[in-house]
Tab-separated table of C-alpha atoms in Angstrom:
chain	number	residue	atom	x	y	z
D	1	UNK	CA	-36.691	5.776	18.580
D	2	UNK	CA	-37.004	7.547	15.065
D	3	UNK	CA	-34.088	10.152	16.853
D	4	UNK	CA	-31.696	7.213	17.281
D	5	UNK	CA	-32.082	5.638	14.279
D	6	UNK	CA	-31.529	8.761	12.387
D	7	UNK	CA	-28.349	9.237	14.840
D	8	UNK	CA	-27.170	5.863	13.572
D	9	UNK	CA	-27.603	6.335	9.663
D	10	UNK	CA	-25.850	9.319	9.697
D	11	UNK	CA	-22.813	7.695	12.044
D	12	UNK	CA	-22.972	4.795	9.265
D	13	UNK	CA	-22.737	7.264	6.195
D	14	UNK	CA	-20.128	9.264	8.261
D	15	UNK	CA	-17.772	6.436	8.754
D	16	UNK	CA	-18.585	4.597	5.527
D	17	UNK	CA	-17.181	8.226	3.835
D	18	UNK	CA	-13.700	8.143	5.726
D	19	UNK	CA	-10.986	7.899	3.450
D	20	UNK	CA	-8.849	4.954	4.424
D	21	UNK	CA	-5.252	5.051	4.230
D	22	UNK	CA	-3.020	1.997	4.886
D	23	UNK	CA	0.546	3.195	5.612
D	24	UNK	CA	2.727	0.042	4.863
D	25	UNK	CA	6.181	-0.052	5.796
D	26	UNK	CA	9.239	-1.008	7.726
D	27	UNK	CA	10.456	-0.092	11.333
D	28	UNK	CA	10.343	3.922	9.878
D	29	UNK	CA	6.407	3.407	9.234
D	30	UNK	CA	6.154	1.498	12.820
D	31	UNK	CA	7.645	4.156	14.857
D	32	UNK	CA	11.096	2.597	15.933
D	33	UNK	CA	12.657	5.073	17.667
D	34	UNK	CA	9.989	7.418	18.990
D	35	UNK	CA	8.785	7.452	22.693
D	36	UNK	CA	5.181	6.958	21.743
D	37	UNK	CA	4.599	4.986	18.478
D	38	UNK	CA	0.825	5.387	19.070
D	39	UNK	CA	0.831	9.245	19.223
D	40	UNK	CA	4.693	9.995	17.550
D	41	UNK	CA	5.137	7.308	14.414
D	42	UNK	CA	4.420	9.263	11.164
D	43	UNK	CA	0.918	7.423	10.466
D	44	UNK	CA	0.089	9.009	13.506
D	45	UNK	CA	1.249	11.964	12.925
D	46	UNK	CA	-0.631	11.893	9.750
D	47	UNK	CA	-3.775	11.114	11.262
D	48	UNK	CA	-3.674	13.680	13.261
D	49	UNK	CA	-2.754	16.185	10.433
D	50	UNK	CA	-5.492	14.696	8.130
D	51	UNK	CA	-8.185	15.060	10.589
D	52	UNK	CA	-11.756	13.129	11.014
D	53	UNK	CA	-12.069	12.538	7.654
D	54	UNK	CA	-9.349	10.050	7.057
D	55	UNK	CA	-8.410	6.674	9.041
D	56	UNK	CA	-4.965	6.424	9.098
D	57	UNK	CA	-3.950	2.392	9.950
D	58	UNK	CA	-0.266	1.694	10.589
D	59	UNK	CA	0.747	-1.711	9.052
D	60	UNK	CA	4.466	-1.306	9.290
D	61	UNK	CA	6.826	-3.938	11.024
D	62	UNK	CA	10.107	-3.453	11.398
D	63	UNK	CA	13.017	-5.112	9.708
D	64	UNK	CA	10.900	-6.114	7.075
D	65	UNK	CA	12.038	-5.956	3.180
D	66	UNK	CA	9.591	-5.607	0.292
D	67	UNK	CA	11.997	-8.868	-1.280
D	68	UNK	CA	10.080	-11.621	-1.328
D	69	UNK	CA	12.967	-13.520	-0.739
D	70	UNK	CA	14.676	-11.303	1.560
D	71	UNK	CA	15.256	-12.404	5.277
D	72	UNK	CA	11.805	-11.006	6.557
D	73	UNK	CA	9.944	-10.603	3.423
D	74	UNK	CA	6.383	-8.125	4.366
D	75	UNK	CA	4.395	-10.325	2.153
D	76	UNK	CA	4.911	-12.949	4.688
D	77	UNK	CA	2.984	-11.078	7.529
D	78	UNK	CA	-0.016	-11.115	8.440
D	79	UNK	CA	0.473	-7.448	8.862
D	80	UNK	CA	0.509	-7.834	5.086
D	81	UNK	CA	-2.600	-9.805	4.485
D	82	UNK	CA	-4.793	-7.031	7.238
D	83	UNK	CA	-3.378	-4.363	5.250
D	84	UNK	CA	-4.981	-5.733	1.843
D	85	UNK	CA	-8.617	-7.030	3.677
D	86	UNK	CA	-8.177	-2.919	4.984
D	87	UNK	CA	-9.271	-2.280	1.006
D	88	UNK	CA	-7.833	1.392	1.191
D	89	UNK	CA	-8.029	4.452	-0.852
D	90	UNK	CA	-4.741	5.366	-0.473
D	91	UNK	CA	-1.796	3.106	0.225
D	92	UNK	CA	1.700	4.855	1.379
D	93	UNK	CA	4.117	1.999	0.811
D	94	UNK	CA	7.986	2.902	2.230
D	95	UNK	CA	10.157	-0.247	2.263
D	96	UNK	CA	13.162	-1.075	0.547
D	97	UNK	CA	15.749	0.068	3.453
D	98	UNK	CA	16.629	-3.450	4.972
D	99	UNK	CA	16.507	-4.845	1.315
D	100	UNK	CA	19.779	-2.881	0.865
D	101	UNK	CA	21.227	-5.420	3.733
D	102	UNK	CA	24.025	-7.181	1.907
D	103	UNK	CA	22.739	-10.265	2.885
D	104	UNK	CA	19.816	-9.446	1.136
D	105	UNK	CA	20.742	-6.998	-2.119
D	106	UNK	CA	23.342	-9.357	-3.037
D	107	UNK	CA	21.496	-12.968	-2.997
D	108	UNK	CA	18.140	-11.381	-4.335
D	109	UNK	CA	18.941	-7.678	-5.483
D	110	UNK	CA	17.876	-8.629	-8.978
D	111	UNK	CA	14.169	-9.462	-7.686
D	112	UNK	CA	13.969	-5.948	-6.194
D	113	UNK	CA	12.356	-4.487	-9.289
D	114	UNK	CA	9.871	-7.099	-9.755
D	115	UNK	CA	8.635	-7.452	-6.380
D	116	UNK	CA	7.671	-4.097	-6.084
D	117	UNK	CA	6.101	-4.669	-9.280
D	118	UNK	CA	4.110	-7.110	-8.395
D	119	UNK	CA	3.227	-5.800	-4.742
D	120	UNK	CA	2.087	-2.425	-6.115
D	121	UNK	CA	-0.305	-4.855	-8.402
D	122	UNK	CA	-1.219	-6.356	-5.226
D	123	UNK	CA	-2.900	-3.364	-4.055
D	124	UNK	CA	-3.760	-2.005	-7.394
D	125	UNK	CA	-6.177	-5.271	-7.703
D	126	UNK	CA	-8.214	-4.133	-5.014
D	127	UNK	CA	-11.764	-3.353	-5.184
D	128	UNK	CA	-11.328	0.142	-3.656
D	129	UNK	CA	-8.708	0.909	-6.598
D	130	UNK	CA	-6.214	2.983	-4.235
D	131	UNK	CA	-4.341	5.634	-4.706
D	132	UNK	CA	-0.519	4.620	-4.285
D	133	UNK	CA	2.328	6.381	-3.322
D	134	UNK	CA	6.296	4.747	-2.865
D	135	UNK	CA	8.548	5.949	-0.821
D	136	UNK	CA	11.766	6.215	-1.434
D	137	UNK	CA	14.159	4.865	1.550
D	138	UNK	CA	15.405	7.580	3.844
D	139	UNK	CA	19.332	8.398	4.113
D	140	UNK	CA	21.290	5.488	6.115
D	141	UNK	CA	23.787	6.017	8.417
D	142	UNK	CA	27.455	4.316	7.638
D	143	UNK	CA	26.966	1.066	9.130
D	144	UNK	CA	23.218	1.244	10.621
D	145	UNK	CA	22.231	-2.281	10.894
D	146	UNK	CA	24.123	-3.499	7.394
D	147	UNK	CA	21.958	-1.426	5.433
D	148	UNK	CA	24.319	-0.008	2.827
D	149	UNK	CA	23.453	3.754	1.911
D	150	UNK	CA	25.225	3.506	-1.544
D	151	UNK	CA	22.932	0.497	-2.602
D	152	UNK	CA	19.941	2.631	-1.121
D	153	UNK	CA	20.945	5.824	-3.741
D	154	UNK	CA	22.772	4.250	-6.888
D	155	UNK	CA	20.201	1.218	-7.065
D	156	UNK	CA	16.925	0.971	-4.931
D	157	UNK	CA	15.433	4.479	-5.782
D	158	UNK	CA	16.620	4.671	-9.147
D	159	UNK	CA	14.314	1.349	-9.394
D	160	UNK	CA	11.701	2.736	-7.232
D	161	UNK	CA	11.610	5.787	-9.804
D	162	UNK	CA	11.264	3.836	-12.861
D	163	UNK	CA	8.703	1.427	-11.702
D	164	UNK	CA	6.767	4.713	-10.588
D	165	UNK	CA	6.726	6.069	-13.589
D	166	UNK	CA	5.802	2.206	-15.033
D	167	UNK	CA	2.820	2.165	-12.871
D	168	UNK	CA	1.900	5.347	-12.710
D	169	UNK	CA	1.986	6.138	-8.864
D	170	UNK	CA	3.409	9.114	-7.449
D	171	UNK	CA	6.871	9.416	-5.112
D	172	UNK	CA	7.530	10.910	-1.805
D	173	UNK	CA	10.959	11.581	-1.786
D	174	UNK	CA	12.258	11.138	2.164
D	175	UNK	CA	15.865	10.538	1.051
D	176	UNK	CA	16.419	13.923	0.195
D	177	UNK	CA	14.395	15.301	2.663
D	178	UNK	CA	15.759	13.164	5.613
């Protein structure tokens, strides 16, 4: 008896000193596109890079924006709400693609900058004070789904980048590397 509860304490301390990582996101964080999103979308792909150590949760929906007034707004979900209650250590936020939608930048482009200002407080509020990191939107193909590339570069990571700096959360740069 004394063998199994030593085998549980030391399961409990084990999982209680994962680092959790909530990757939050749009149909890129999902895995639209891959065969397998389970085994081929990049939080799983991260996972498996990080190792035992980490739990890597994939909260991303697809076609959402980070607008809270766009046409599928993420704070909306419940996808959203899971993500928070997760109470991560590190949060990898990439959204901002379908916001560049012209149905979307031009009725409620103006918002862009403080949305993201106020959903990166939404996270930095939590108890587990998380490390954050934004993404900036990967490279759009003419015509993909209305998304317009030119609103993606001239205005969504130039926004992305100051607020960054603002809050003081680092940048993964997938539009130059995709």
């Amino acid at each position: 008896m004394a063998v199994i509860a030593v085998a549980f304490f030391c399961t409990a301390s084990y999982a209680q000193s994962r680092i959790k990582v909530a990757c939050v996101g749009n149909s890129i964080t999902a895995g639209s596109g891959v065969e397998n999103r389970a085994t081929q979308s990049y939080p799983a792909v991260l996972q498996q890079l990080l190792g035992e150590r980490y739990e890597v949760v994939n909260f991303g929906l697809g076609g959402r924006t980070l607008l809270y007034n766009g046409d599928r707004p993420y704070v909306n979900e419940k996808r959203f709400q899971e993500s928070l209650e997760f109470n991560p250590d590190i949060v990898i936020i990439k959204l901002g693609t379908n916001d560049s939608k012209v149905k979307n930048w031009n009725d409620h482009g103006v918002e862009f900058e403080g949305d993201l200002r106020n959903f990166i407080d939404r996270y930095s509020a939590l108890e587990s004070s998380p490390e954050i990191y934004l993404c900036f939107p990967i490279w759009a193909a003419r015509g993909s789904f209305y998304i317009q590339e030119s609103v993606i570069a001239s205005e969504i990571i130039p926004i992305i980048s100051r607020v960054a700096a603002e809050k003081g959360v680092k940048v993964i740069d997938l539009h130059t590397t995709l």
